[in-house]
mmCIF file of C-alpha atoms and ligand atoms in Angstrom:
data_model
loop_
_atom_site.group_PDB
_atom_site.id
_atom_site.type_symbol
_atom_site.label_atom_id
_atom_site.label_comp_id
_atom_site.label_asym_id
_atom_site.label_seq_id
_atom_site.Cartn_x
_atom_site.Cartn_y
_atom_site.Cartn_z
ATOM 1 C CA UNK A 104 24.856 -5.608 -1.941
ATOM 2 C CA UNK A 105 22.157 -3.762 -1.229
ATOM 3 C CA UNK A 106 18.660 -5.172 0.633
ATOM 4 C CA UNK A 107 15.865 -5.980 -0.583
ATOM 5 C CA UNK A 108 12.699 -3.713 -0.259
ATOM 6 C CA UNK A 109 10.373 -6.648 -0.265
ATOM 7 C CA UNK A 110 11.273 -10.195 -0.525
ATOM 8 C CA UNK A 111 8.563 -13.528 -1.143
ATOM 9 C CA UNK A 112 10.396 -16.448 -1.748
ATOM 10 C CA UNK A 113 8.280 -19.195 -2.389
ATOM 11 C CA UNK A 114 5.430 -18.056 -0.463
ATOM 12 C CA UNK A 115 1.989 -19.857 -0.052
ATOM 13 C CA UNK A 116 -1.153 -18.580 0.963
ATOM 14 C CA UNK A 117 -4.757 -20.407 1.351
ATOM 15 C CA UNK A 118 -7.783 -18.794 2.473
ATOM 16 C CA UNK A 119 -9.464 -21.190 5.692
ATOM 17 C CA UNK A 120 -11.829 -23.484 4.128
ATOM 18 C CA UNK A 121 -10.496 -22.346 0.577
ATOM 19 C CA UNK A 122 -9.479 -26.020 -1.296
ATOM 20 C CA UNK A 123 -7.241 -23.560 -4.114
ATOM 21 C CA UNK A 124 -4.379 -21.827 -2.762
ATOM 22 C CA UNK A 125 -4.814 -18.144 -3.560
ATOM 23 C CA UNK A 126 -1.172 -17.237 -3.825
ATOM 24 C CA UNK A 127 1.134 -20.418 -4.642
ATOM 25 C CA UNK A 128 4.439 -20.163 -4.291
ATOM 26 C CA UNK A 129 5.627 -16.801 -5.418
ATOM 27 C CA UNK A 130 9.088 -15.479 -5.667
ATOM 28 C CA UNK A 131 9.384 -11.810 -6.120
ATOM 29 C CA UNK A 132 11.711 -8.853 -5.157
ATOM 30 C CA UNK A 133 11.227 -4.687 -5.115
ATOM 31 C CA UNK A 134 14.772 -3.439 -4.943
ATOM 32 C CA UNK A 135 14.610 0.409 -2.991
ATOM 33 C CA UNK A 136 13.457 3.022 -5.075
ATOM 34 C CA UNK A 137 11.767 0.521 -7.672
ATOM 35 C CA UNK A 138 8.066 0.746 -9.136
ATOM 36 C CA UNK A 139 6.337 -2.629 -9.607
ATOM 37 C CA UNK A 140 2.704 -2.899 -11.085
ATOM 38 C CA UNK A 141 1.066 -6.447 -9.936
ATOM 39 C CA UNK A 142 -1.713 -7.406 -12.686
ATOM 40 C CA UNK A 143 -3.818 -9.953 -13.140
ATOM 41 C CA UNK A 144 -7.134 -11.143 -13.821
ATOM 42 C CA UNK A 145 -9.777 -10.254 -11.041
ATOM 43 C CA UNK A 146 -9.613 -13.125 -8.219
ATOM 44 C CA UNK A 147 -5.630 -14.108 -8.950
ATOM 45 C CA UNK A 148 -4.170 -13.296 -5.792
ATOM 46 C CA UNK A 149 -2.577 -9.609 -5.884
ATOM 47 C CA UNK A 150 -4.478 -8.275 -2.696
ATOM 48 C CA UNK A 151 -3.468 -11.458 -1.127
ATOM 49 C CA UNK A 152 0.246 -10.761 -2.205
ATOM 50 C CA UNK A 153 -0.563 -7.543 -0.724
ATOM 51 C CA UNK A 154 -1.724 -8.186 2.692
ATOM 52 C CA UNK A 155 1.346 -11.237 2.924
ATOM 53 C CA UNK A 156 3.666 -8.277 2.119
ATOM 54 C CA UNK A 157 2.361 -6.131 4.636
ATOM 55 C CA UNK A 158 2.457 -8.838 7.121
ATOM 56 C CA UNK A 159 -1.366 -8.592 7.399
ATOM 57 C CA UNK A 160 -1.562 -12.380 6.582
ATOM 58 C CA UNK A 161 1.042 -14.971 7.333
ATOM 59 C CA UNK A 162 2.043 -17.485 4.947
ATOM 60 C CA UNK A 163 1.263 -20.740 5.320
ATOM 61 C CA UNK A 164 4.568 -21.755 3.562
ATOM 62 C CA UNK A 165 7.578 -19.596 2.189
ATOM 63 C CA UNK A 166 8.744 -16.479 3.178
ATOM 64 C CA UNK A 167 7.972 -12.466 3.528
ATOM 65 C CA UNK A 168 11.116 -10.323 4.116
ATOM 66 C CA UNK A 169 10.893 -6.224 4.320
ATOM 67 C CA UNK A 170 14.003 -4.169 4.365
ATOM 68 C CA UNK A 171 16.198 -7.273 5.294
ATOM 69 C CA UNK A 172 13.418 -8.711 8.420
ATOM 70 C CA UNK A 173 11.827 -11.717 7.679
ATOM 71 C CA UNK A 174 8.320 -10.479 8.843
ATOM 72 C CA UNK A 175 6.707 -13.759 8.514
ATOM 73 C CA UNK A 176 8.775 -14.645 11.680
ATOM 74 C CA UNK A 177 7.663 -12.055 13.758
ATOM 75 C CA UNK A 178 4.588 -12.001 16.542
ATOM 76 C CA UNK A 179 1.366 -10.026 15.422
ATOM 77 C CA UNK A 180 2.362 -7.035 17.168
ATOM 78 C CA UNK A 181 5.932 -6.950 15.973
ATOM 79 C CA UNK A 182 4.523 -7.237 12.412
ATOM 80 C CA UNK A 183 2.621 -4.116 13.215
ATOM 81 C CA UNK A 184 4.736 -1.755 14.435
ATOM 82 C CA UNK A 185 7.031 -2.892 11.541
ATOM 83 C CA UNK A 186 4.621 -2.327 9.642
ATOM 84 C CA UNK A 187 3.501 1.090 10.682
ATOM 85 C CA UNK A 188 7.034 2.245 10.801
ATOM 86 C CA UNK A 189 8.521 1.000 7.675
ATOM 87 C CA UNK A 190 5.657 0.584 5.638
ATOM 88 C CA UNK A 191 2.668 2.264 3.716
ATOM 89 C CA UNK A 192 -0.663 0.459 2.958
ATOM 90 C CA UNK A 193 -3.630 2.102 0.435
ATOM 91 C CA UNK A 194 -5.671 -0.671 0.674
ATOM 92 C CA UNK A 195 -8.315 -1.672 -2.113
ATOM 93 C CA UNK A 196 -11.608 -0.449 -0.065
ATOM 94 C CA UNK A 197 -9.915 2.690 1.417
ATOM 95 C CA UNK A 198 -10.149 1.299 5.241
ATOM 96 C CA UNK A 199 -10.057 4.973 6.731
ATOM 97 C CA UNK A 200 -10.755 5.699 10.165
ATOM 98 C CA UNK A 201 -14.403 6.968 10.475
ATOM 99 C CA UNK A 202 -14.229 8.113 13.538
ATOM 100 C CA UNK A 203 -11.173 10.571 12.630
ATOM 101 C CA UNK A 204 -11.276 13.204 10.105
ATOM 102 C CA UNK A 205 -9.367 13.261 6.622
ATOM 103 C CA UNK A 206 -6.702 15.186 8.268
ATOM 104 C CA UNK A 207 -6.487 13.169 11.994
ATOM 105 C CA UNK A 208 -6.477 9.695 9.670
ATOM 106 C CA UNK A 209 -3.462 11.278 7.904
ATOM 107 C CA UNK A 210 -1.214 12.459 10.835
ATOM 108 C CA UNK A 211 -2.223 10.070 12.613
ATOM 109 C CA UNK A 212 -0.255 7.308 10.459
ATOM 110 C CA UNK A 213 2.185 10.031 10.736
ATOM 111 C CA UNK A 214 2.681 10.214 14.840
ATOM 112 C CA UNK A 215 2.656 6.327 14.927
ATOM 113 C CA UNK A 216 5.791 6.018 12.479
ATOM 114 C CA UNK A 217 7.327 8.196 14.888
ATOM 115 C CA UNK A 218 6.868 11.901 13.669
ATOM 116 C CA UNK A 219 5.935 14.583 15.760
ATOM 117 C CA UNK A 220 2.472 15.732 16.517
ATOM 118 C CA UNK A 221 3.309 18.665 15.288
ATOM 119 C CA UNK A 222 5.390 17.776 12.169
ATOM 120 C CA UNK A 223 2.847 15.451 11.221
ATOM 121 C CA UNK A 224 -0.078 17.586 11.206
ATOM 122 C CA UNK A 225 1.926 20.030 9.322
ATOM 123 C CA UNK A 226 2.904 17.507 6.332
ATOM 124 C CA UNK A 227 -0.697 16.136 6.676
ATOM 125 C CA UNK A 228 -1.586 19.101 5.177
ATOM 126 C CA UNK A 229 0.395 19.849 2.895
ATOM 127 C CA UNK A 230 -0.371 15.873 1.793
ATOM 128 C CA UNK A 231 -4.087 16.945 1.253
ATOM 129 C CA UNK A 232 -3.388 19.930 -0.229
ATOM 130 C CA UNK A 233 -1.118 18.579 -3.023
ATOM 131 C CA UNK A 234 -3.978 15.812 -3.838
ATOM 132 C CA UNK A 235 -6.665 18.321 -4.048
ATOM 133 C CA UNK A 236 -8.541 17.606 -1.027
ATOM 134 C CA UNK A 237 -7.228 20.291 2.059
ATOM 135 C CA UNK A 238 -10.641 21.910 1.974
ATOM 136 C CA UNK A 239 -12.053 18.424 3.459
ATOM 137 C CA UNK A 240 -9.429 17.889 5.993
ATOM 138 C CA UNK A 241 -11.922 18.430 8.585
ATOM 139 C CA UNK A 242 -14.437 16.235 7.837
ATOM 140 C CA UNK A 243 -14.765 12.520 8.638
ATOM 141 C CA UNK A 244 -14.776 9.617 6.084
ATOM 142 C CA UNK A 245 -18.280 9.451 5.601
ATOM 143 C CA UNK A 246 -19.041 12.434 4.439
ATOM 144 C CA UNK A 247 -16.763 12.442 1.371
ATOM 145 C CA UNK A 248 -16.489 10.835 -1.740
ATOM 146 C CA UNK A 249 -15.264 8.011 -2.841
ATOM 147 C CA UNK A 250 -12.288 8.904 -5.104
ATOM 148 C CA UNK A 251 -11.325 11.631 -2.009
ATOM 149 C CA UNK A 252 -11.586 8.994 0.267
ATOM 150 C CA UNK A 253 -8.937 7.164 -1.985
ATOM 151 C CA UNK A 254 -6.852 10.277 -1.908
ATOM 152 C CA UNK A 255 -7.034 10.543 1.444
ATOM 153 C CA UNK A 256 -5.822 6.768 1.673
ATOM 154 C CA UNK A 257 -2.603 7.694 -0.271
ATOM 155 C CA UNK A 258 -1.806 10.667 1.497
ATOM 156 C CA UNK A 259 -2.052 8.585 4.701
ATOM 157 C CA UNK A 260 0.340 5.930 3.537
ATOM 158 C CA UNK A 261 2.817 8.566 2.477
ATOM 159 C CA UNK A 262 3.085 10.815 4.793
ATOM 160 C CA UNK A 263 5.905 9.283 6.512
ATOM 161 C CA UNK A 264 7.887 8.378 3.191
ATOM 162 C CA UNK A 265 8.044 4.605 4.186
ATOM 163 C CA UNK A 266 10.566 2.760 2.761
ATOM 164 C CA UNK A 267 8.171 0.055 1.162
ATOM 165 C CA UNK A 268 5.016 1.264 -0.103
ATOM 166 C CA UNK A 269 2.019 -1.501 -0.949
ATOM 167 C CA UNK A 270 -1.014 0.004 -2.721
ATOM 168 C CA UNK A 271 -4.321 -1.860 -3.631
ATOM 169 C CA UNK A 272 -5.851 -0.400 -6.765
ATOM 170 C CA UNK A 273 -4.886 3.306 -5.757
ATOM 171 C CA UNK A 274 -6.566 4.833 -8.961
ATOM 172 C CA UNK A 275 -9.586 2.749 -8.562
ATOM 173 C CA UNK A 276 -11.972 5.081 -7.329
ATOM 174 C CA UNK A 277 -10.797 7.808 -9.281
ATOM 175 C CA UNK A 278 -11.022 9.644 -12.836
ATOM 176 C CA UNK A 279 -7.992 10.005 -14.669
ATOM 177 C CA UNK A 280 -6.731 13.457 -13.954
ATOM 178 C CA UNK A 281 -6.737 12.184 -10.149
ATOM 179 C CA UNK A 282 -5.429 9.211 -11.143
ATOM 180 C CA UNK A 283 -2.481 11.343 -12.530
ATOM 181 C CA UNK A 284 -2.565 13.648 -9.242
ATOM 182 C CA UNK A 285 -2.528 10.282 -6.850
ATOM 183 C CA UNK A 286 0.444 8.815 -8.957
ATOM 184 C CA UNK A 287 2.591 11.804 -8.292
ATOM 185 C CA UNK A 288 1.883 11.595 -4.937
ATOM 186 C CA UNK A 289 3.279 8.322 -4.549
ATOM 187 C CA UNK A 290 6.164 9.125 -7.334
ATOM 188 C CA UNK A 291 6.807 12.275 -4.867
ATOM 189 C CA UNK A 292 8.180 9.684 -1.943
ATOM 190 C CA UNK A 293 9.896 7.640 -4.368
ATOM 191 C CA UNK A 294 11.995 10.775 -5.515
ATOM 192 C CA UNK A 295 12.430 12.232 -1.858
ATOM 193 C CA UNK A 296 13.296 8.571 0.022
ATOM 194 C CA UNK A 297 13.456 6.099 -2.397
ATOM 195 C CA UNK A 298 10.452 4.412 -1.312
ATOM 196 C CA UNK A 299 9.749 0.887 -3.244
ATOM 197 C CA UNK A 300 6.345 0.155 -4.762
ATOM 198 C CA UNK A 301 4.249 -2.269 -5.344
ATOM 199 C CA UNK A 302 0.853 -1.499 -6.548
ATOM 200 C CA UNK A 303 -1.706 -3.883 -8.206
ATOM 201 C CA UNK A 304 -3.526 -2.417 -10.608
ATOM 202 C CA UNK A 305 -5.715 -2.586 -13.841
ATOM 203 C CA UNK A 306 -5.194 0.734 -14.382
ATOM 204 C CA UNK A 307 -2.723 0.940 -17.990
ATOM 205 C CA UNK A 308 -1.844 4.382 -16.776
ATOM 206 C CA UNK A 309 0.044 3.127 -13.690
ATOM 207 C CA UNK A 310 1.433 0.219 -15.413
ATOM 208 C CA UNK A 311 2.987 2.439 -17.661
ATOM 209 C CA UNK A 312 4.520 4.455 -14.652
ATOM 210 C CA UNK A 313 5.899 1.753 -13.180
ATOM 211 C CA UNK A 314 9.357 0.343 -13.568
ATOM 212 C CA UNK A 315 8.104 -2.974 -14.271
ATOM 213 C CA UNK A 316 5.262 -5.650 -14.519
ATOM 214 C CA UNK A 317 4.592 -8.835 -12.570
ATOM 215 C CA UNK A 318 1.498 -11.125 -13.907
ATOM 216 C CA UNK A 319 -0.157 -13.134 -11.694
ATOM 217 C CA UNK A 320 -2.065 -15.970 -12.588
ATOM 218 C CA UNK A 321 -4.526 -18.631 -10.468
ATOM 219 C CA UNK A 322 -1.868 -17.251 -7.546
ATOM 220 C CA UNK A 323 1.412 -17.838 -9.827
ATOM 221 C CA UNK A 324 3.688 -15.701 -11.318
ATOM 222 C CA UNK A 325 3.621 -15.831 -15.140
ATOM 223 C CA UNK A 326 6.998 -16.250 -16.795
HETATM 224 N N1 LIG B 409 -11.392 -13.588 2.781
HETATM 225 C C1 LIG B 409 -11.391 -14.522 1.846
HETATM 226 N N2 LIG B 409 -11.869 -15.778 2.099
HETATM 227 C C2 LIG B 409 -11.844 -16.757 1.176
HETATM 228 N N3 LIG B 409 -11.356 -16.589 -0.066
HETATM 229 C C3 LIG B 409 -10.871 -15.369 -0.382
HETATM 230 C C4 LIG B 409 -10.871 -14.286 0.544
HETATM 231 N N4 LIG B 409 -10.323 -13.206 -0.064
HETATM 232 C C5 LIG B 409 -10.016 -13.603 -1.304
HETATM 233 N N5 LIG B 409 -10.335 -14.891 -1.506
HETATM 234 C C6 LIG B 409 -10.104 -15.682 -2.737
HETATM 235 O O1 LIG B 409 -8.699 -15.713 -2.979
HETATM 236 C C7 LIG B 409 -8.429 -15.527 -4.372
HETATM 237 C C8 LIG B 409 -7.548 -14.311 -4.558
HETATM 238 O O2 LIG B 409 -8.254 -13.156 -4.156
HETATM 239 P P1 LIG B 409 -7.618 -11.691 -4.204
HETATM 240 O O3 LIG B 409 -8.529 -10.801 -3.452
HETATM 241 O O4 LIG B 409 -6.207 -11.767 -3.762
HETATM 242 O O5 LIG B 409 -7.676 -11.387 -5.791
HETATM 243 P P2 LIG B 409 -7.345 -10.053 -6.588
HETATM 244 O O6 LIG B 409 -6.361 -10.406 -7.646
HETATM 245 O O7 LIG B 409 -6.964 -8.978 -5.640
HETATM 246 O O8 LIG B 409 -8.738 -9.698 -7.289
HETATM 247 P P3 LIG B 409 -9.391 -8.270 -7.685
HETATM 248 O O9 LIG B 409 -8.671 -7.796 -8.937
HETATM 249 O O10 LIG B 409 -10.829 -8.615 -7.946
HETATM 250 O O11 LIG B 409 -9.216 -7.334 -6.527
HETATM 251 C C9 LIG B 409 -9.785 -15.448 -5.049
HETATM 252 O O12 LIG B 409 -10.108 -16.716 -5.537
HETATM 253 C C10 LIG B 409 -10.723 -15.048 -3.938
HETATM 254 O O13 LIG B 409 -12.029 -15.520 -4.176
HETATM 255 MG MG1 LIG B 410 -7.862 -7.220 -5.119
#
């Protein structure tokens, strides 16, 4: 039997002060190697599901379980270093470093999973290069644009082919030729580690390079 990449079983979310739940008791698994594409109307839950995967929020009910550890169990700073060693997070608003350029944001998600300074400058670049942007490596967050900022985001929760990977809108901020270029990026990691996937989206081109869809409705799964 093989583990899980990512596990919720019945898990509950509510925002403080929030009277509706925003995720309400959802059951879900990403086997290893497996694409999933979270959809939904805009305000349903999936960057909620998101941050509960990544052990970013805590449920207030239910479970979270990556690669067999029930994260919701652990302390705040055991969730993080699980999380930057077995994980991979594009979040929705990018959320780089601005104090670090393209390429120090990149290896330095790299070093923390445990690569070498070295290595992980080196496959850094070769990260930017492949999504278009190694000519900006050395310059900070500010003073690119948004859709590099977003490929800069993927290549940072790549670069140390994590086993899960959770990804917030990755194509958001980008037309559809990068769209294509970010997606084999992250298809790239699946091939090389079997990295699992989850990636909300409204975005019909990564639906359709996904494995498989999950609706989410008012914080439920849809049968
Ligand atoms: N920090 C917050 N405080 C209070 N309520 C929040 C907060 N973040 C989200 N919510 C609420 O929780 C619900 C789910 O939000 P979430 O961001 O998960 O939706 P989403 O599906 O990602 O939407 P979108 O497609 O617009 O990104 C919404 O009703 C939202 O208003
Ligand atoms: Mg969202």
């Amino acid at each position: 039997m093989t583990v899980a990449a990512l596990e919720l079983a019945q898990a509950s979310y509510s925002y403080p002060r929030q009277e509706a739940p925003a995720v309400d008791r959802v059951d879900l698994v990403v086997e290893p190697g497996e694409r999933v594409a979270l959809v939904g109307p805009s305000g349903c839950g999936k960057s909620t599901v998101l941050l509960l995967a990544a052990g970013i929020l805590v449920p207030s009910a239910g479970l979270v379980a990556v690669g067999g550890v029930t994260v919701s169990g652990l302390d705040a700073a055991k969730r993080s270093r699980h999380r930057r060693e077995s994980m991979g997070v594009v979040f929705q608003f990018g959320e780089l470093v601005a104090e670090l350029t393209l390429l120090d944001n990149v290896a330095l998600a790299g070093e923390l999973s445990g690569i070498r300074r070295r290595q992980a400058r080196a496959v850094a670049r070769e990260s930017l290069d492949r999504l278009g942007i190694g000519e900006l490596a050395n310059r900070y967050p500010g003073q690119v644009s948004g859709g590099q900022a977003q490929r800069c985001a993927v290549a940072r929760a790549t670069v140390h082919r994590p086993a899960l990977l959770l990804a917030d809108e990755p194509t958001g901020a980008v037309d559809r030729a990068n769209g294509t270029v970010i997606l084999d990026e992250l298809d790239r990691s699946v091939l090389e580690v079997g990295t699992a996937m989850l990636i909300a989206t409204h975005d019909p081109d990564v639906v359709s390079r996904c494995d498989r869809q999950l609706v989410l409705r008012d914080g439920r799964i849809s049968p």
